[in-house]
Coordinates of N, CA, C and O in Angstrom, one line a residue:
M1 N -4.1 12.5 19.6 CA -3.7 12.6 18.2 C -3.5 14.1 17.8 O -4.1 15.0 18.3
S2 N -2.5 14.3 16.9 CA -2.2 15.6 16.5 C -3.4 16.2 15.7 O -4.1 15.6 15.0
S3 N -3.5 17.6 15.8 CA -4.5 18.3 15.1 C -4.1 18.4 13.6 O -4.9 18.8 12.8
K4 N -2.9 18.2 13.3 CA -2.4 18.3 11.9 C -3.0 17.2 11.1 O -2.9 16.1 11.5
L5 N -3.6 17.6 10.0 CA -4.2 16.6 9.1 C -3.1 15.8 8.4 O -2.1 16.3 7.9
R6 N -3.1 14.5 8.6 CA -2.1 13.6 8.0 C -2.6 13.2 6.6 O -3.8 12.8 6.4
I7 N -1.8 13.4 5.6 CA -2.1 13.1 4.2 C -1.1 12.2 3.6 O 0.1 12.4 3.7
S8 N -1.6 11.1 3.0 CA -0.7 10.2 2.3 C -1.1 10.0 0.9 O -2.3 10.4 0.5
A9 N -0.3 9.5 0.1 CA -0.6 9.3 -1.3 C 0.0 7.9 -1.7 O 1.1 7.5 -1.2
G10 N -0.7 7.2 -2.6 CA -0.2 5.9 -3.0 C -0.7 5.4 -4.3 O -1.5 6.1 -5.0
L11 N -0.3 4.2 -4.7 CA -0.6 3.7 -6.0 C -1.2 2.3 -5.9 O -0.7 1.5 -5.0
L12 N -2.2 2.0 -6.7 CA -2.8 0.7 -6.8 C -2.4 0.1 -8.1 O -3.0 0.5 -9.2
M13 N -1.5 -0.8 -8.1 CA -1.1 -1.5 -9.4 C -2.1 -2.6 -9.7 O -2.5 -3.3 -8.8
Y14 N -2.4 -2.8 -10.9 CA -3.4 -3.8 -11.3 C -2.9 -4.5 -12.6 O -2.0 -4.0 -13.3
R15 N -3.4 -5.7 -12.8 CA -3.1 -6.5 -14.0 C -4.3 -7.4 -14.3 O -5.2 -7.5 -13.4
R16 N -4.3 -7.9 -15.5 CA -5.4 -8.8 -15.9 C -4.8 -10.2 -16.1 O -3.8 -10.3 -16.9
R17 N -5.3 -11.2 -15.5 CA -4.8 -12.6 -15.7 C -6.0 -13.5 -16.1 O -7.0 -13.6 -15.3
G18 N -6.0 -14.1 -17.3 CA -7.1 -14.9 -17.7 C -8.4 -14.2 -17.7 O -9.4 -14.7 -17.4
G19 N -8.4 -12.9 -18.1 CA -9.6 -12.1 -18.1 C -10.0 -11.5 -16.8 O -11.0 -10.8 -16.7
A20 N -9.3 -11.9 -15.7 CA -9.7 -11.5 -14.4 C -8.8 -10.4 -13.9 O -7.6 -10.4 -14.1
L21 N -9.4 -9.4 -13.2 CA -8.6 -8.3 -12.6 C -7.9 -8.7 -11.3 O -8.6 -9.4 -10.5
E22 N -6.7 -8.4 -11.2 CA -5.9 -8.7 -10.0 C -5.3 -7.3 -9.5 O -4.8 -6.5 -10.4
V23 N -5.2 -7.1 -8.2 CA -4.5 -5.9 -7.7 C -3.4 -6.3 -6.8 O -3.4 -7.3 -6.1
F24 N -2.4 -5.4 -6.8 CA -1.2 -5.6 -6.0 C -1.3 -4.9 -4.7 O -1.5 -3.7 -4.6
L25 N -1.2 -5.7 -3.6 CA -1.3 -5.1 -2.2 C 0.0 -5.5 -1.5 O 0.7 -6.4 -1.7
A26 N 0.3 -4.7 -0.4 CA 1.5 -4.9 0.4 C 1.0 -5.0 1.9 O 0.1 -4.4 2.3
H27 N 1.8 -5.8 2.6 CA 1.6 -6.1 4.0 C 2.6 -5.3 4.8 O 3.8 -5.4 4.6
P28 N 2.1 -4.5 5.8 CA 3.1 -3.7 6.6 C 4.0 -4.6 7.4 O 3.7 -5.6 8.0
G29 N 5.3 -4.1 7.5 CA 6.3 -4.9 8.2 C 6.3 -4.5 9.7 O 5.6 -3.6 10.1
G30 N 7.1 -5.2 10.4 CA 7.3 -4.9 11.8 C 6.5 -5.8 12.7 O 5.6 -6.5 12.3
P31 N 6.9 -5.8 14.0 CA 6.3 -6.8 14.9 C 4.8 -6.6 15.2 O 4.1 -7.5 15.6
L32 N 4.3 -5.4 15.0 CA 2.9 -5.1 15.3 C 1.9 -5.8 14.3 O 0.8 -6.0 14.6
F33 N 2.4 -6.1 13.1 CA 1.5 -6.7 12.1 C 1.9 -8.1 11.7 O 1.3 -8.7 10.8
V34 N 2.9 -8.7 12.4 CA 3.4 -10.0 12.0 C 2.3 -11.1 12.0 O 2.3 -12.0 11.1
R35 N 1.3 -11.0 12.9 CA 0.2 -12.0 12.9 C -1.1 -11.5 12.4 O -2.1 -12.1 12.6
K36 N -1.1 -10.3 11.8 CA -2.3 -9.7 11.3 C -2.4 -9.8 9.8 O -1.4 -9.6 9.1
D37 N -3.5 -10.2 9.3 CA -3.6 -10.5 7.8 C -4.8 -9.8 7.3 O -4.7 -8.6 6.8
E38 N -6.0 -10.4 7.3 CA -7.2 -9.8 6.7 C -7.5 -8.4 7.3 O -7.5 -8.3 8.5
G39 N -7.7 -7.4 6.4 CA -8.0 -6.1 6.9 C -6.8 -5.3 7.2 O -7.0 -4.1 7.7
H40 N -5.6 -5.8 6.9 CA -4.4 -5.0 7.3 C -3.5 -4.7 6.1 O -2.5 -4.0 6.2
W41 N -3.8 -5.3 4.9 CA -3.0 -5.0 3.7 C -3.4 -3.7 3.2 O -4.4 -3.1 3.5
S42 N -2.5 -3.1 2.4 CA -2.7 -1.7 1.9 C -2.1 -1.6 0.5 O -1.3 -2.4 0.0
I43 N -2.6 -0.5 -0.1 CA -1.9 -0.1 -1.3 C -0.5 0.5 -0.8 O -0.5 1.1 0.3
P44 N 0.6 0.4 -1.6 CA 1.8 1.0 -1.2 C 1.6 2.6 -1.2 O 1.2 3.1 -2.2
K45 N 1.8 3.2 0.0 CA 1.5 4.6 0.2 C 2.4 5.2 1.3 O 3.0 4.4 2.0
G46 N 2.4 6.5 1.4 CA 3.1 7.1 2.5 C 2.8 8.6 2.5 O 2.1 9.1 1.6
E47 N 3.3 9.2 3.6 CA 3.0 10.6 3.8 C 3.7 11.5 2.8 O 4.8 11.2 2.4
I48 N 3.1 12.6 2.4 CA 3.7 13.5 1.4 C 4.7 14.4 2.2 O 4.5 14.7 3.3
G49 N 5.7 14.8 1.4 CA 6.7 15.7 2.0 C 6.2 17.2 1.8 O 5.3 17.5 1.0
A50 N 6.9 18.1 2.5 CA 6.5 19.5 2.5 C 6.6 20.0 1.0 O 7.7 19.8 0.4
G51 N 5.6 20.5 0.5 CA 5.6 21.1 -0.8 C 5.6 20.1 -2.0 O 5.7 20.4 -3.1
E52 N 5.4 18.8 -1.6 CA 5.5 17.7 -2.6 C 4.1 17.6 -3.3 O 3.1 17.6 -2.6
E53 N 4.1 17.4 -4.6 CA 2.8 17.1 -5.3 C 2.3 15.7 -4.9 O 3.1 14.8 -4.6
L54 N 1.0 15.5 -4.8 CA 0.4 14.3 -4.4 C 0.9 13.1 -5.2 O 1.3 12.0 -4.7
L55 N 0.8 13.2 -6.6 CA 1.2 12.1 -7.4 C 2.7 11.8 -7.3 O 3.1 10.7 -7.3
A56 N 3.5 12.8 -7.2 CA 4.9 12.6 -7.1 C 5.2 11.9 -5.8 O 6.1 11.0 -5.8
A57 N 4.5 12.2 -4.7 CA 4.7 11.4 -3.5 C 4.2 10.0 -3.6 O 4.9 9.1 -3.1
A58 N 3.1 9.8 -4.3 CA 2.6 8.4 -4.6 C 3.7 7.6 -5.3 O 4.0 6.4 -5.0
L59 N 4.3 8.2 -6.4 CA 5.3 7.5 -7.2 C 6.5 7.2 -6.3 O 7.0 6.0 -6.3
R60 N 7.0 8.1 -5.5 CA 8.1 7.9 -4.7 C 7.9 6.9 -3.6 O 8.7 5.9 -3.4
E61 N 6.7 6.9 -3.0 CA 6.4 6.0 -1.9 C 6.3 4.5 -2.5 O 6.7 3.6 -1.8
F62 N 5.7 4.4 -3.6 CA 5.5 3.1 -4.2 C 6.9 2.5 -4.4 O 7.2 1.3 -4.1
Q63 N 7.8 3.2 -5.0 CA 9.2 2.7 -5.3 C 9.9 2.4 -4.0 O 10.6 1.4 -3.8
E64 N 9.8 3.3 -3.0 CA 10.4 3.1 -1.7 C 9.9 1.8 -0.9 O 10.6 1.1 -0.3
E65 N 8.6 1.6 -1.0 CA 8.0 0.6 -0.2 C 8.0 -0.8 -0.8 O 8.1 -1.8 -0.1
V66 N 8.1 -0.9 -2.2 CA 8.1 -2.2 -2.8 C 9.2 -2.4 -3.8 O 9.4 -3.5 -4.3
G67 N 10.0 -1.3 -4.1 CA 11.1 -1.4 -5.0 C 10.8 -1.6 -6.4 O 11.6 -2.1 -7.2
I68 N 9.6 -1.2 -6.8 CA 9.2 -1.3 -8.2 C 9.0 0.1 -8.8 O 8.4 0.9 -8.1
E69 N 9.6 0.4 -9.9 CA 9.4 1.7 -10.6 C 8.1 1.7 -11.3 O 7.9 1.0 -12.3
P70 N 7.1 2.5 -10.8 CA 5.8 2.6 -11.5 C 5.9 3.3 -12.8 O 6.7 4.2 -13.0
K71 N 5.1 2.9 -13.8 CA 5.0 3.5 -15.1 C 3.5 3.8 -15.4 O 2.7 2.8 -15.4
G72 N 3.2 5.0 -15.8 CA 1.9 5.4 -16.1 C 1.4 4.9 -17.5 O 2.1 4.1 -18.1
P73 N 0.3 5.3 -17.9 CA -0.6 6.4 -17.4 C -1.2 6.0 -16.0 O -1.4 4.8 -15.7
Y74 N -1.7 7.0 -15.3 CA -2.2 6.8 -14.0 C -3.7 7.3 -14.0 O -4.1 8.3 -14.6
L75 N -4.5 6.5 -13.4 CA -6.0 6.8 -13.2 C -6.2 7.3 -11.8 O -5.9 6.6 -10.9
G76 N -6.8 8.5 -11.7 CA -7.1 9.0 -10.4 C -8.2 8.3 -9.7 O -9.2 8.0 -10.4
L77 N -8.0 7.9 -8.5 CA -9.0 7.2 -7.7 C -9.5 8.0 -6.6 O -10.3 7.5 -5.7
G78 N -9.2 9.3 -6.5 CA -9.7 10.2 -5.4 C -9.0 9.9 -4.1 O -7.9 9.4 -4.0
A79 N -9.7 10.2 -3.0 CA -9.2 10.1 -1.7 C -10.2 9.4 -0.8 O -11.4 9.5 -1.1
V80 N -9.7 8.8 0.3 CA -10.5 8.3 1.3 C -9.9 8.7 2.7 O -8.8 9.1 2.7
V81 N -10.7 8.6 3.7 CA -10.2 8.9 5.1 C -10.3 7.6 5.8 O -11.3 6.9 5.9
Q82 N -9.1 7.2 6.3 CA -9.0 5.9 7.1 C -9.4 6.1 8.5 O -9.6 7.3 9.0
K83 N -9.6 5.0 9.2 CA -10.1 5.0 10.5 C -9.4 6.0 11.5 O -10.0 6.6 12.3
G84 N -8.1 6.0 11.3 CA -7.3 6.9 12.2 C -7.3 8.4 11.8 O -6.7 9.2 12.5
G85 N -8.0 8.7 10.7 CA -8.2 10.1 10.3 C -7.2 10.5 9.2 O -7.3 11.6 8.7
K86 N -6.4 9.6 8.8 CA -5.4 9.9 7.7 C -6.2 10.0 6.4 O -7.0 9.0 6.1
R87 N -6.0 11.0 5.6 CA -6.5 11.1 4.2 C -5.5 10.5 3.3 O -4.4 10.9 3.2
V88 N -6.0 9.6 2.5 CA -5.2 8.9 1.5 C -5.7 9.2 0.1 O -6.8 8.9 -0.2
H89 N -4.8 9.7 -0.8 CA -5.1 9.9 -2.2 C -4.4 8.8 -3.0 O -3.3 8.4 -2.6
A90 N -5.1 8.3 -4.0 CA -4.6 7.2 -4.8 C -4.8 7.3 -6.3 O -5.7 8.0 -6.7
W91 N -3.9 6.7 -7.0 CA -3.9 6.5 -8.4 C -3.7 5.0 -8.7 O -3.1 4.3 -8.0
A92 N -4.2 4.6 -9.9 CA -4.0 3.2 -10.3 C -3.2 3.2 -11.6 O -3.2 4.2 -12.4
F93 N -2.5 2.1 -11.8 CA -1.7 2.0 -13.0 C -1.6 0.5 -13.3 O -1.6 -0.4 -12.4
E94 N -1.5 0.2 -14.6 CA -1.4 -1.2 -15.0 C 0.1 -1.6 -15.0 O 0.9 -0.9 -15.5
G95 N 0.4 -2.7 -14.3 CA 1.8 -3.2 -14.2 C 1.9 -4.6 -13.8 O 0.8 -5.3 -13.7
D96 N 3.1 -5.1 -13.6 CA 3.2 -6.5 -13.2 C 4.5 -6.6 -12.3 O 5.3 -5.6 -12.2
W97 N 4.6 -7.7 -11.6 CA 5.7 -7.9 -10.7 C 5.9 -9.4 -10.7 O 5.0 -10.2 -10.6
D98 N 7.2 -9.8 -10.7 CA 7.5 -11.2 -10.7 C 7.8 -11.6 -9.2 O 8.7 -11.0 -8.6
P99 N 7.0 -12.4 -8.6 CA 7.2 -12.8 -7.2 C 8.5 -13.4 -6.9 O 8.9 -13.5 -5.7
A100 N 9.2 -13.9 -7.9 CA 10.6 -14.4 -7.7 C 11.5 -13.3 -7.4 O 12.6 -13.6 -6.8
Q101 N 11.2 -12.1 -7.7 CA 12.0 -10.9 -7.4 C 11.8 -10.6 -5.9 O 10.7 -10.5 -5.4
P102 N 12.9 -10.4 -5.2 CA 12.7 -10.0 -3.7 C 12.1 -8.7 -3.6 O 12.4 -7.7 -4.4
L103 N 11.2 -8.6 -2.6 CA 10.6 -7.3 -2.3 C 11.7 -6.4 -1.7 O 12.5 -6.8 -0.8
Q104 N 11.8 -5.2 -2.2 CA 12.8 -4.2 -1.7 C 12.1 -3.0 -1.1 O 11.6 -2.1 -1.8
S105 N 12.0 -3.1 0.2 CA 11.3 -2.1 1.0 C 12.3 -1.3 1.9 O 13.1 -2.0 2.6
I106 N 12.1 0.0 2.0 CA 13.0 0.7 2.9 C 12.7 0.4 4.3 O 11.6 0.1 4.7
P107 N 13.7 0.5 5.2 CA 13.5 0.1 6.6 C 13.0 1.3 7.4 O 13.1 2.5 7.0
F108 N 12.4 1.0 8.6 CA 12.0 2.0 9.6 C 12.6 1.5 10.9 O 12.7 0.3 11.1
R109 N 12.8 2.5 11.8 CA 13.3 2.1 13.2 C 12.1 2.1 14.1 O 11.3 3.0 14.1
L110 N 12.1 1.2 15.0 CA 11.1 1.0 16.0 C 11.7 0.5 17.3 O 12.5 -0.4 17.3
E111 N 11.3 1.2 18.4 CA 11.7 0.7 19.7 C 10.9 -0.6 20.0 O 9.7 -0.6 20.1
W112 N 11.6 -1.7 20.1 CA 11.0 -3.0 20.3 C 11.8 -3.9 21.2 O 13.0 -4.1 20.9
P113 N 11.2 -4.5 22.2 CA 9.9 -4.3 22.7 C 9.7 -2.8 23.2 O 10.7 -2.1 23.5
P114 N 8.4 -2.4 23.3 CA 8.2 -1.0 23.8 C 8.9 -0.7 25.1 O 8.9 -1.6 26.0
R115 N 9.4 0.5 25.2 CA 10.0 1.0 26.4 C 11.3 0.2 26.8 O 11.7 0.2 28.0
S116 N 11.9 -0.6 25.9 CA 13.0 -1.4 26.2 C 14.3 -0.6 26.0 O 15.4 -1.1 26.5
G117 N 14.3 0.5 25.2 CA 15.5 1.2 24.9 C 16.2 0.6 23.7 O 17.2 1.1 23.3
R118 N 15.7 -0.5 23.2 CA 16.3 -1.2 22.0 C 15.6 -0.9 20.8 O 14.4 -1.1 20.7
F119 N 16.3 -0.3 19.8 CA 15.7 0.1 18.5 C 16.1 -0.9 17.5 O 17.3 -1.3 17.4
Q120 N 15.2 -1.4 16.7 CA 15.4 -2.4 15.7 C 14.9 -1.8 14.3 O 14.0 -1.0 14.3
Q121 N 15.4 -2.4 13.2 CA 14.9 -1.9 11.9 C 14.1 -3.0 11.3 O 14.3 -4.2 11.5
Y122 N 13.0 -2.6 10.7 CA 12.0 -3.5 10.0 C 11.7 -2.9 8.7 O 11.7 -1.7 8.5
P123 N 11.4 -3.7 7.7 CA 11.0 -3.2 6.4 C 9.6 -2.5 6.5 O 8.7 -3.0 7.2
E124 N 9.4 -1.5 5.7 CA 8.1 -0.8 5.7 C 7.0 -1.8 5.3 O 5.9 -1.8 5.9
M125 N 7.3 -2.6 4.3 CA 6.4 -3.7 3.8 C 7.2 -5.0 3.9 O 8.3 -5.0 3.4
D126 N 6.6 -6.0 4.5 CA 7.3 -7.3 4.6 C 7.0 -8.3 3.5 O 7.7 -9.3 3.2
R127 N 5.9 -8.1 2.8 CA 5.5 -8.9 1.7 C 4.5 -8.2 0.8 O 3.8 -7.3 1.3
A128 N 4.4 -8.7 -0.4 CA 3.4 -8.1 -1.4 C 3.0 -9.2 -2.4 O 3.8 -10.1 -2.6
E129 N 1.8 -9.1 -2.9 CA 1.4 -10.0 -3.9 C 0.1 -9.5 -4.6 O -0.5 -8.5 -4.1
F130 N -0.2 -10.1 -5.7 CA -1.4 -9.8 -6.5 C -2.5 -10.7 -5.9 O -2.3 -11.8 -5.6
F131 N -3.7 -10.1 -5.8 CA -4.9 -10.8 -5.3 C -6.1 -10.5 -6.3 O -6.2 -9.5 -6.9
S132 N -7.0 -11.5 -6.4 CA -8.2 -11.3 -7.1 C -9.0 -10.2 -6.4 O -8.7 -9.9 -5.2
T133 N -9.9 -9.6 -7.1 CA -10.7 -8.5 -6.4 C -11.5 -9.1 -5.2 O -11.6 -8.4 -4.2
K134 N -12.0 -10.3 -5.3 CA -12.7 -10.9 -4.1 C -11.8 -11.0 -2.9 O -12.1 -10.7 -1.8
E135 N -10.6 -11.6 -3.1 CA -9.6 -11.7 -2.0 C -9.1 -10.4 -1.5 O -8.9 -10.2 -0.3
A136 N -8.9 -9.4 -2.5 CA -8.4 -8.1 -2.1 C -9.4 -7.4 -1.1 O -9.0 -6.7 -0.2
R137 N -10.7 -7.6 -1.3 CA -11.7 -7.1 -0.4 C -11.5 -7.5 1.0 O -11.8 -6.8 2.0
R138 N -11.1 -8.8 1.2 CA -10.8 -9.3 2.6 C -9.5 -8.8 3.1 O -9.4 -8.6 4.3
K139 N -8.5 -8.6 2.3 CA -7.2 -8.3 2.7 C -7.0 -6.8 3.0 O -6.3 -6.4 3.9
L140 N -7.6 -5.9 2.2 CA -7.5 -4.5 2.3 C -8.0 -3.9 3.6 O -9.0 -4.3 4.2
K141 N -7.3 -2.8 4.0 CA -7.9 -2.0 5.1 C -9.3 -1.5 4.6 O -9.5 -1.2 3.5
A142 N -10.2 -1.5 5.6 CA -11.6 -1.2 5.2 C -11.8 0.0 4.3 O -12.5 0.0 3.3
A143 N -11.2 1.2 4.7 CA -11.4 2.4 3.9 C -10.8 2.3 2.5 O -11.3 2.9 1.6
Q144 N -9.8 1.5 2.3 CA -9.2 1.4 1.0 C -10.0 0.5 0.0 O -9.7 0.5 -1.2
I145 N -11.0 -0.2 0.5 CA -11.8 -1.0 -0.4 C -12.5 -0.1 -1.5 O -12.7 -0.5 -2.6
E146 N -12.7 1.2 -1.1 CA -13.3 2.2 -2.0 C -12.4 2.4 -3.2 O -12.9 2.6 -4.3
F147 N -11.1 2.3 -3.0 CA -10.2 2.4 -4.2 C -10.4 1.3 -5.2 O -10.4 1.5 -6.4
L148 N -10.6 0.1 -4.7 CA -10.8 -1.1 -5.5 C -12.1 -0.9 -6.3 O -12.2 -1.1 -7.5
D149 N -13.2 -0.4 -5.6 CA -14.5 -0.2 -6.3 C -14.3 0.9 -7.3 O -14.9 0.7 -8.4
R150 N -13.6 1.9 -7.0 CA -13.4 3.0 -8.0 C -12.6 2.5 -9.2 O -12.9 2.9 -10.4
L151 N -11.6 1.7 -9.0 CA -10.8 1.2 -10.1 C -11.7 0.3 -11.0 O -11.7 0.5 -12.2
I152 N -12.5 -0.6 -10.4 CA -13.4 -1.5 -11.2 C -14.3 -0.6 -12.0 O -14.5 -0.9 -13.2
A153 N -14.9 0.4 -11.4 CA -15.9 1.3 -12.1 C -15.2 2.0 -13.3 O -15.7 2.0 -14.4
K154 N -14.0 2.5 -13.1 CA -13.2 3.2 -14.2 C -12.9 2.2 -15.3 O -13.0 2.6 -16.5
L155 N -12.5 1.0 -15.0 CA -12.1 0.0 -16.0 C -13.3 -0.4 -16.8 O -13.2 -0.7 -18.0
E156 N -14.4 -0.5 -16.1 CA -15.7 -1.0 -16.8 C -16.2 0.1 -17.8 O -16.8 -0.2 -18.8
T157 N -16.0 1.4 -17.4 CA -16.5 2.4 -18.3 C -15.5 2.9 -19.3 O -15.8 3.7 -20.2
G158 N -14.3 2.3 -19.2 CA -13.3 2.6 -20.2 C -12.7 3.9 -20.0 O -12.1 4.6 -20.7

């Protein structure tokens, strides 16, 4: 692994339905995650560009990964360090998404199968949806559950 610290920024969109909090999560695209579900969903996020502000990167990545233009205000949720060592900074905002709208995620190139010399394109995120907080705890990457807890705490304290 590179000694360079990897930093990402992302957004956790939330809504209230029938008095219950729901959060918007995305599932990574590509052949490595096609059969992986619980513990593999994420907030839409990505690496920051050189000299890019963290929140600006989070806004850009959210739009690139799910095709939704985020609208503030934004609640800071701090940062977590994921299992692989990547530091992820996050903000939350209230919003909605119609699942009838197709997910618009930018593609990435991957050599698949490995060492085949064949490169294919896959969407960064292959699906997204709102989940109850209970379901989100099962779906989210372990380190990102902290963002959910911080969001709940901020919303409870107003």
